[in-house]
Amino acid sequence: MRVKAESGEKDIMRAFFALCGALLPLLAVGAPPADPCVKVAGKTFAAPTDVLACQKSFPFNETLRQNVLTNMERVFDFFTFEDYYLKSPPPFQESTVNIRETLAKINNTHFKTDYDFNIAIYDFTTQLNDGHTRWFPDCYTLYQNILPAPVVNIEVDGVQGVFVAPDSVEFLSQLGDEFTSFFDDLGFDWKRLAGAKVVEIEGRDPYDYVDFIAKTVSGNYLDHGVRVNSVFSSYRVSGTNFSQRIGDLAGPTVVRQTSLHMKLIPVHSRAVESVDIPFLANYLGLPFTDGPSFWAANCAANDLTNGVDLKGFRVQDLPRKLAKAEIIDKSGGNGINLPPPFLPNTTSVPGSEGVIKSFILPDNKTGVMFLGSFAGDFDRFQADVVAAISAFQKAKVSQLLLDLTNNGGGFVCLGQFLHQYLSGSQIGYPGFVSTNRANPLAQTIVAADIDLGLDARFTFYTADNCMAGNQVLEWTDLDTEIKTAGVKDDPHAPPDLLVSGNFRHNWRTAWSFFDENVPIAYESELPTFRFNYTAETYNKPQALWEFAAKQLFG
Ligand SMILES: *[C@@H]1O[C@H](CO)[C@@H](O)[C@H](O)[C@H]1NC(C)=O
Ligand SMILES: *[C@@H]1O[C@H](CO)[C@@H](O)[C@H](O)[C@H]1NC(C)=O
Ligand SMILES: *[C@@H]1O[C@H](CO)[C@@H](O)[C@H](O)[C@H]1NC(C)=O
Ligand SMILES: *[C@@H]1O[C@H](CO)[C@@H](O)[C@H](O)[C@H]1NC(C)=O
Ligand SMILES: *[C@@H]1O[C@H](CO)[C@@H](O)[C@H](O)[C@H]1NC(C)=O
Ligand SMILES: *[C@@H]1O[C@H](CO)[C@@H](O)[C@H](O)[C@H]1NC(C)=O
């Protein structure tokens, strides 16, 4: 539930209703297809109107609402930051919300479709702006809605502005013929928008609209500025490849909009044009042929949705229990590579095949480690750091840049490993003092784990689990803790989900080493230096590194 209706949101709704209105006469003439999912089945790309018709064909179901809300209510008992949300400290006031009141309100709201209910809770948890605490309904997050006009914030002639990404043709063409032919068939020339200066979006100043997306769509980060960055397109590592994020304005992972209105000035023109840019939805889910098979493949609970009792497994078959704290970026699914002209062309060093990419810049003095993630392969990450640093030392590199662009986190201990490998253990404990919430069920789990003699191979709760720092539990992890402790019958235990989804939560708080009364997430540490992106640097890592090395090291 949104705290406050935004005018841009109303505009979107108005556009949406106008569109529905336009469709009504058609429906009156020809009978609507019995099953709207048939029309989008088997298609990698589909018109958002058709996707919405399919996704909204599942009626609201009170049993599912009670199941999901009861699950959420009880998982929220484990959430370490709940009290902070009642009055979020500055500069994070934007995230303030009464969680219990919002859940009660969603319980009392009339919804027409299952989509509407799920979008309400998706938006509510997204706007907690904690990527570690979110509801992901698989049924509705499996289409990425793509606007063929990703935007960037770059400086041109000394002034910053919002532009359609200049490389959008090289970038989005990688989505293939099915993507480009949709626009060809509509007679919509999206390629000529590349590099255009944006002067208005949905009737608003472009930066206002960017703020609106940062507030309502981006989520993940308490810091507003970090969310603003994620509205724009920028480079990242996806899987183990250099890739480009479409950005939250042009690539949200839930389908709602069918088009976006922009006023812009194309390259080589001085005239302002008014353009309605159509979205196209990219399917990233499992195959289906109609509504029932769509539901079965993507929406109904499956074997991986809920947890298991690990006592039934042989110890050697258990996965290593390693604490994680990462955001989930569903938009990584399409993994569009960074177009080759933008890839680094300088010497890469050993240990660059995973999520870390390390280079020596042409000045021969600067080593760069681009740390795309702290997730991926736990052991390999450490080996790759060692390999890169050894290569830098051998090459007599004397200065080091660490690039954490779009690094969404991962294994907590890899952050600690990197910190200590680079600066030594003398520097002290890097902010890993942590606590978790001692709600009644948590206490029951600990007592049961002690009675059963379980250790860290089976549970995150036991004392020999030496992990410290912020930690996330996926719903399936928490349910596994509960089932392994044998306390699923406890009245506080969340029920198994009947739908395919994940209500993940921030299970452990790490306390700031600046002030051990403040969770590290609420410690605002603004950058010492700020530089504007340019057309040359927003998607070209090496150009950015060379610029940064000059600015920082001279
Ligand atoms: C609602 O969902 C439940 C659980 O999946 C199902 O058993 C029930 O038939 C559904 N109700 C309706 C009216 O479809
Ligand atoms: C939702 O409201 C109904 C009616 O007041 C109540 O019976 C039910 O327990 C509530 N569900 C949740 C999850 O709080
Ligand atoms: C970045 O752009 C802003 C707005 O155009 C400008 O005021 C500022 O001086 C620029 N910053 C730098 C470091 O060039
Ligand atoms: C990485 O890029 C290569 C070459 O374009 C491609 O074949 C591969 O599938 C990509 N891998 C991932 C994980 O995206
Ligand atoms: C860096 O090293 C390479 C290879 O040894 C050499 O060709 C190049 O001239 C060096 N560049 C600078 C700036 O010293
Ligand atoms: C390599 O990339 C840098 C930075 O983008 C660029 O300045 C340089 O011209 C490129 N060199 C070659 C040989 O393409």
GROMACS .gro file of C-alpha atoms and ligand atoms in nm, residues 174 238-243 332-338, ligand 4:
model
   28
  174GLN     CA    1   2.078  -0.812  -2.828
  238SER     CA    2   2.523  -1.058  -1.439
  239GLY     CA    3   2.607  -1.423  -1.380
  240THR     CA    4   2.975  -1.393  -1.463
  241ASN     CA    5   2.939  -1.162  -1.766
  242PHE     CA    6   2.974  -0.790  -1.808
  243SER     CA    7   2.619  -0.678  -1.859
  332GLY     CA    8   1.918  -1.021  -1.405
  333GLY     CA    9   1.723  -1.299  -1.575
  334ASN     CA   10   1.756  -1.160  -1.924
  335GLY     CA   11   2.133  -1.108  -1.877
  336ILE     CA   12   2.182  -0.865  -2.164
  337ASN     CA   13   2.556  -0.841  -2.218
  338LEU     CA   14   2.741  -0.514  -2.228
  558LIG     C1   15   2.790  -1.478  -2.114
  558LIG     O1   16   2.813  -1.436  -2.246
  558LIG     C2   17   2.837  -1.542  -2.336
  558LIG     C3   18   2.881  -1.483  -2.467
  558LIG     O2   19   2.795  -1.382  -2.510
  558LIG     C4   20   2.710  -1.625  -2.345
  558LIG     O3   21   2.729  -1.732  -2.435
  558LIG     C5   22   2.677  -1.678  -2.208
  558LIG     O4   23   2.556  -1.747  -2.210
  558LIG     C6   24   2.668  -1.568  -2.106
  558LIG     N1   25   2.661  -1.625  -1.974
  558LIG     C7   26   2.574  -1.585  -1.884
  558LIG     C8   27   2.580  -1.654  -1.752
  558LIG     O5   28   2.493  -1.497  -1.906
   0.00000   0.00000   0.00000
